[in-house]
Amino acid sequence: MDQPKKKAGAPTAFLLAQVGAHAASQFAERLAVLQIKPSDAGILRLLGISAGINQQELSGKLGIHPSRLVAILDELERRGFVQRKPNEEDRRHYALYLADAGRALLEQIGRIARQHQDALCAALSHEEREALAELLQKIADQQGLTPGVHPGYRRMKSN
Amino acid sequence: MDQPKKKAGAPTAFLLAQVGAHAASQFAERLAVLQIKPSDAGILRLLGISAGINQQELSGKLGIHPSRLVAILDELERRGFVQRKPNEEDRRHYALYLADAGRALLEQIGRIARQHQDALCAALSHEEREALAELLQKIADQQGLTPGVHPGYRRMKSN
């Protein structure tokens, strides 16, 4: 009680929202050179690790309105990044795959994501970045966030 | 090189955007009981620490479009939370103050913010919360974010 009180900084929850919004907008700005949005990048990334997932499974995983997902996939298919194939076991559901151009785009997205992270975390050492990721992952797990899925999909309006 | 590779988790920049968006939406949900938005809460908090600031200074600090700020202040004044007083030195600018009801509301906001933070950071010990806040503050400082100001004000459309 004799020690001088540490100057209180901004609350952790506010800093999370502030730095998180900054991270999201900086990533969106960087992705604009590829003429895609972070929501497109997230879908391409999921297709890269879950080839053959169907539209219903994907909309459930993202928490996105199915009609909105269809509109996004229409555009990604039109641009040659995604292929829809009839599912042999259940013809009601298209199975989704990355096309060759989609795989190439995903590599570009990966490079941009690494540049973005390096710029965003320029103030932190390698060890501090790992410590930060561990603390954030603890929160994400306890809060029940789906790994790799930004909560923004849930708030996208239907088409 | 002989050690087993550590399993790579989600990238730090993605976790920041993911957990940050979750933090923001949870706070917005909690504030809904007071019938205010996080953007209102941020403005009331600034008026609580900068009594007498004028509209032009406030819009500059927030990076918000002046006409949008006027609309928000109109509503906060109508509800009795904010007072505008003619500035004696410069009659072009209203000076802004919290009304008594605004000070009471700010106390309620503070309680809600603490509950929000406790729930959001339930997975972390007190020391971990402090470590997280320090890492986030380092990023915020290096990225040039204005203390206490959420980047969302900059993206609000004009009225």
mmCIF file of N, CA, C and O in Angstrom, chain A residues 96-143:
data_model
loop_
_atom_site.group_PDB
_atom_site.id
_atom_site.type_symbol
_atom_site.label_atom_id
_atom_site.label_comp_id
_atom_site.label_asym_id
_atom_site.label_seq_id
_atom_site.Cartn_x
_atom_site.Cartn_y
_atom_site.Cartn_z
ATOM 1 N N LEU A 96 -17.743 -27.393 -52.938
ATOM 2 C CA LEU A 96 -16.970 -26.200 -53.294
ATOM 3 C C LEU A 96 -15.478 -26.503 -53.313
ATOM 4 O O LEU A 96 -14.956 -27.162 -52.395
ATOM 5 N N TYR A 97 -14.821 -26.027 -54.347
ATOM 6 C CA TYR A 97 -13.376 -26.233 -54.507
ATOM 7 C C TYR A 97 -12.732 -24.936 -54.972
ATOM 8 O O TYR A 97 -13.369 -24.123 -55.644
ATOM 9 N N LEU A 98 -11.437 -24.777 -54.625
ATOM 10 C CA LEU A 98 -10.660 -23.691 -55.225
ATOM 11 C C LEU A 98 -10.300 -24.069 -56.646
ATOM 12 O O LEU A 98 -9.881 -25.204 -56.909
ATOM 13 N N ALA A 99 -10.453 -23.139 -57.585
ATOM 14 C CA ALA A 99 -9.905 -23.327 -58.932
ATOM 15 C C ALA A 99 -8.418 -22.960 -58.886
ATOM 16 O O ALA A 99 -7.930 -22.447 -57.878
ATOM 17 N N ASP A 100 -7.700 -23.246 -59.968
ATOM 18 C CA ASP A 100 -6.263 -22.928 -59.995
ATOM 19 C C ASP A 100 -6.017 -21.452 -59.683
ATOM 20 O O ASP A 100 -5.127 -21.105 -58.903
ATOM 21 N N ALA A 101 -6.840 -20.578 -60.284
ATOM 22 C CA ALA A 101 -6.672 -19.139 -60.034
ATOM 23 C C ALA A 101 -6.944 -18.817 -58.563
ATOM 24 O O ALA A 101 -6.360 -17.885 -58.003
ATOM 25 N N GLY A 102 -7.834 -19.588 -57.945
ATOM 26 C CA GLY A 102 -8.124 -19.383 -56.522
ATOM 27 C C GLY A 102 -6.945 -19.764 -55.648
ATOM 28 O O GLY A 102 -6.652 -19.082 -54.653
ATOM 29 N N ARG A 103 -6.260 -20.857 -56.029
ATOM 30 C CA ARG A 103 -5.072 -21.255 -55.260
ATOM 31 C C ARG A 103 -3.964 -20.212 -55.405
ATOM 32 O O ARG A 103 -3.275 -19.883 -54.440
ATOM 33 N N ALA A 104 -3.822 -19.675 -56.613
ATOM 34 C CA ALA A 104 -2.806 -18.630 -56.833
ATOM 35 C C ALA A 104 -3.158 -17.378 -56.028
ATOM 36 O O ALA A 104 -2.294 -16.748 -55.406
ATOM 37 N N LEU A 105 -4.446 -17.038 -56.015
ATOM 38 C CA LEU A 105 -4.878 -15.869 -55.243
ATOM 39 C C LEU A 105 -4.629 -16.084 -53.749
ATOM 40 O O LEU A 105 -4.204 -15.175 -53.034
ATOM 41 N N LEU A 106 -4.877 -17.295 -53.284
ATOM 42 C CA LEU A 106 -4.681 -17.602 -51.866
ATOM 43 C C LEU A 106 -3.217 -17.420 -51.468
ATOM 44 O O LEU A 106 -2.918 -16.971 -50.354
ATOM 45 N N GLU A 107 -2.304 -17.738 -52.386
ATOM 46 C CA GLU A 107 -0.884 -17.508 -52.093
ATOM 47 C C GLU A 107 -0.584 -16.022 -51.970
ATOM 48 O O GLU A 107 0.162 -15.592 -51.092
ATOM 49 N N GLN A 108 -1.187 -15.234 -52.872
ATOM 50 C CA GLN A 108 -0.995 -13.776 -52.782
ATOM 51 C C GLN A 108 -1.580 -13.231 -51.474
ATOM 52 O O GLN A 108 -1.007 -12.359 -50.834
ATOM 53 N N ILE A 109 -2.750 -13.756 -51.097
ATOM 54 C CA ILE A 109 -3.376 -13.330 -49.838
ATOM 55 C C ILE A 109 -2.453 -13.651 -48.665
ATOM 56 O O ILE A 109 -2.291 -12.844 -47.748
ATOM 57 N N GLY A 110 -1.829 -14.829 -48.713
ATOM 58 C CA GLY A 110 -0.917 -15.224 -47.645
ATOM 59 C C GLY A 110 0.255 -14.256 -47.512
ATOM 60 O O GLY A 110 0.635 -13.871 -46.404
ATOM 61 N N ARG A 111 0.813 -13.853 -48.666
ATOM 62 C CA ARG A 111 1.930 -12.891 -48.625
ATOM 63 C C ARG A 111 1.462 -11.573 -48.034
ATOM 64 O O ARG A 111 2.143 -10.962 -47.211
ATOM 65 N N ILE A 112 0.289 -11.109 -48.466
ATOM 66 C CA ILE A 112 -0.237 -9.834 -47.955
ATOM 67 C C ILE A 112 -0.536 -9.938 -46.459
ATOM 68 O O ILE A 112 -0.260 -9.001 -45.692
ATOM 69 N N ALA A 113 -1.050 -11.075 -46.035
ATOM 70 C CA ALA A 113 -1.353 -11.254 -44.606
ATOM 71 C C ALA A 113 -0.074 -11.200 -43.768
ATOM 72 O O ALA A 113 -0.067 -10.644 -42.666
ATOM 73 N N ARG A 114 1.015 -11.771 -44.298
ATOM 74 C CA ARG A 114 2.274 -11.729 -43.539
ATOM 75 C C ARG A 114 2.843 -10.313 -43.490
ATOM 76 O O ARG A 114 3.344 -9.866 -42.453
ATOM 77 N N GLN A 115 2.751 -9.586 -44.606
ATOM 78 C CA GLN A 115 3.199 -8.175 -44.593
ATOM 79 C C GLN A 115 2.370 -7.354 -43.608
ATOM 80 O O GLN A 115 2.887 -6.514 -42.869
ATOM 81 N N HIS A 116 1.068 -7.601 -43.635
ATOM 82 C CA HIS A 116 0.137 -6.901 -42.733
ATOM 83 C C HIS A 116 0.510 -7.170 -41.278
ATOM 84 O O HIS A 116 0.613 -6.254 -40.465
ATOM 85 N N GLN A 117 0.743 -8.430 -40.966
ATOM 86 C CA GLN A 117 1.072 -8.775 -39.574
ATOM 87 C C GLN A 117 2.390 -8.154 -39.144
ATOM 88 O O GLN A 117 2.517 -7.656 -38.020
ATOM 89 N N ASP A 118 3.387 -8.183 -40.040
ATOM 90 C CA ASP A 118 4.687 -7.597 -39.696
ATOM 91 C C ASP A 118 4.556 -6.101 -39.436
ATOM 92 O O ASP A 118 5.185 -5.560 -38.527
ATOM 93 N N ALA A 119 3.733 -5.420 -40.248
ATOM 94 C CA ALA A 119 3.556 -3.978 -40.062
ATOM 95 C C ALA A 119 2.757 -3.700 -38.787
ATOM 96 O O ALA A 119 3.101 -2.811 -38.004
ATOM 97 N N LEU A 120 1.711 -4.480 -38.575
ATOM 98 C CA LEU A 120 0.829 -4.261 -37.418
ATOM 99 C C LEU A 120 1.562 -4.499 -36.107
ATOM 100 O O LEU A 120 1.355 -3.787 -35.117
ATOM 101 N N CYS A 121 2.421 -5.518 -36.095
ATOM 102 C CA CYS A 121 3.105 -5.913 -34.852
ATOM 103 C C CYS A 121 4.543 -5.416 -34.821
ATOM 104 O O CYS A 121 5.384 -5.989 -34.124
ATOM 105 N N ALA A 122 4.833 -4.343 -35.565
ATOM 106 C CA ALA A 122 6.209 -3.849 -35.652
ATOM 107 C C ALA A 122 6.775 -3.486 -34.287
ATOM 108 O O ALA A 122 7.993 -3.545 -34.074
ATOM 109 N N ALA A 123 5.906 -3.131 -33.341
ATOM 110 C CA ALA A 123 6.381 -2.718 -32.014
ATOM 111 C C ALA A 123 6.784 -3.911 -31.155
ATOM 112 O O ALA A 123 7.404 -3.731 -30.104
ATOM 113 N N LEU A 124 6.433 -5.112 -31.577
ATOM 114 C CA LEU A 124 6.633 -6.289 -30.719
ATOM 115 C C LEU A 124 7.775 -7.175 -31.217
ATOM 116 O O LEU A 124 7.947 -7.353 -32.424
ATOM 117 N N SER A 125 8.506 -7.754 -30.273
ATOM 118 C CA SER A 125 9.509 -8.761 -30.611
ATOM 119 C C SER A 125 8.800 -10.054 -31.011
ATOM 120 O O SER A 125 7.590 -10.199 -30.834
ATOM 121 N N HIS A 126 9.578 -10.988 -31.550
ATOM 122 C CA HIS A 126 9.008 -12.285 -31.937
ATOM 123 C C HIS A 126 8.348 -12.955 -30.718
ATOM 124 O O HIS A 126 7.237 -13.490 -30.817
ATOM 125 N N GLU A 127 9.017 -12.894 -29.579
ATOM 126 C CA GLU A 127 8.481 -13.533 -28.372
ATOM 127 C C GLU A 127 7.202 -12.839 -27.919
ATOM 128 O O GLU A 127 6.249 -13.485 -27.466
ATOM 129 N N GLU A 128 7.173 -11.517 -28.041
ATOM 130 C CA GLU A 128 5.959 -10.782 -27.639
ATOM 131 C C GLU A 128 4.792 -11.112 -28.560
ATOM 132 O O GLU A 128 3.651 -11.207 -28.113
ATOM 133 N N ARG A 129 5.073 -11.298 -29.854
ATOM 134 C CA ARG A 129 3.990 -11.661 -30.776
ATOM 135 C C ARG A 129 3.408 -13.022 -30.404
ATOM 136 O O ARG A 129 2.203 -13.229 -30.446
ATOM 137 N N GLU A 130 4.302 -13.957 -30.042
ATOM 138 C CA GLU A 130 3.816 -15.283 -29.660
ATOM 139 C C GLU A 130 3.013 -15.215 -28.369
ATOM 140 O O GLU A 130 1.980 -15.879 -28.235
ATOM 141 N N ALA A 131 3.494 -14.403 -27.419
ATOM 142 C CA ALA A 131 2.772 -14.260 -26.145
ATOM 143 C C ALA A 131 1.393 -13.652 -26.396
ATOM 144 O O ALA A 131 0.380 -14.082 -25.833
ATOM 145 N N LEU A 132 1.339 -12.647 -27.272
ATOM 146 C CA LEU A 132 0.064 -11.997 -27.598
ATOM 147 C C LEU A 132 -0.896 -13.009 -28.231
ATOM 148 O O LEU A 132 -2.071 -13.090 -27.863
ATOM 149 N N ALA A 133 -0.379 -13.798 -29.193
ATOM 150 C CA ALA A 133 -1.242 -14.788 -29.852
ATOM 151 C C ALA A 133 -1.776 -15.799 -28.835
ATOM 152 O O ALA A 133 -2.943 -16.194 -28.895
ATOM 153 N N GLU A 134 -0.933 -16.194 -27.889
ATOM 154 C CA GLU A 134 -1.391 -17.172 -26.885
ATOM 155 C C GLU A 134 -2.496 -16.604 -26.013
ATOM 156 O O GLU A 134 -3.487 -17.287 -25.709
ATOM 157 N N LEU A 135 -2.332 -15.360 -25.587
ATOM 158 C CA LEU A 135 -3.357 -14.732 -24.740
ATOM 159 C C LEU A 135 -4.664 -14.577 -25.521
ATOM 160 O O LEU A 135 -5.754 -14.846 -25.003
ATOM 161 N N LEU A 136 -4.561 -14.146 -26.776
ATOM 162 C CA LEU A 136 -5.764 -13.970 -27.605
ATOM 163 C C LEU A 136 -6.449 -15.309 -27.866
ATOM 164 O O LEU A 136 -7.678 -15.415 -27.853
ATOM 165 N N GLN A 137 -5.627 -16.352 -28.088
ATOM 166 C CA GLN A 137 -6.213 -17.675 -28.349
ATOM 167 C C GLN A 137 -6.953 -18.192 -27.115
ATOM 168 O O GLN A 137 -8.015 -18.823 -27.241
ATOM 169 N N LYS A 138 -6.417 -17.899 -25.936
ATOM 170 C CA LYS A 138 -7.116 -18.295 -24.695
ATOM 171 C C LYS A 138 -8.492 -17.651 -24.632
ATOM 172 O O LYS A 138 -9.484 -18.285 -24.273
ATOM 173 N N ILE A 139 -8.542 -16.358 -24.939
ATOM 174 C CA ILE A 139 -9.830 -15.652 -24.925
ATOM 175 C C ILE A 139 -10.755 -16.251 -25.983
ATOM 176 O O ILE A 139 -11.925 -16.551 -25.709
ATOM 177 N N ALA A 140 -10.229 -16.435 -27.201
ATOM 178 C CA ALA A 140 -11.057 -16.954 -28.304
ATOM 179 C C ALA A 140 -11.650 -18.310 -27.926
ATOM 180 O O ALA A 140 -12.837 -18.572 -28.165
ATOM 181 N N ASP A 141 -10.835 -19.188 -27.328
ATOM 182 C CA ASP A 141 -11.316 -20.524 -26.960
ATOM 183 C C ASP A 141 -12.388 -20.426 -25.876
ATOM 184 O O ASP A 141 -13.440 -21.050 -25.975
ATOM 185 N N GLN A 142 -12.113 -19.643 -24.841
ATOM 186 C CA GLN A 142 -13.072 -19.558 -23.729
ATOM 187 C C GLN A 142 -14.370 -18.901 -24.171
ATOM 188 O O GLN A 142 -15.447 -19.243 -23.680
ATOM 189 N N GLN A 143 -14.277 -17.979 -25.137
ATOM 190 C CA GLN A 143 -15.478 -17.283 -25.605
ATOM 191 C C GLN A 143 -16.229 -18.097 -26.669
ATOM 192 O O GLN A 143 -17.272 -17.670 -27.161
#
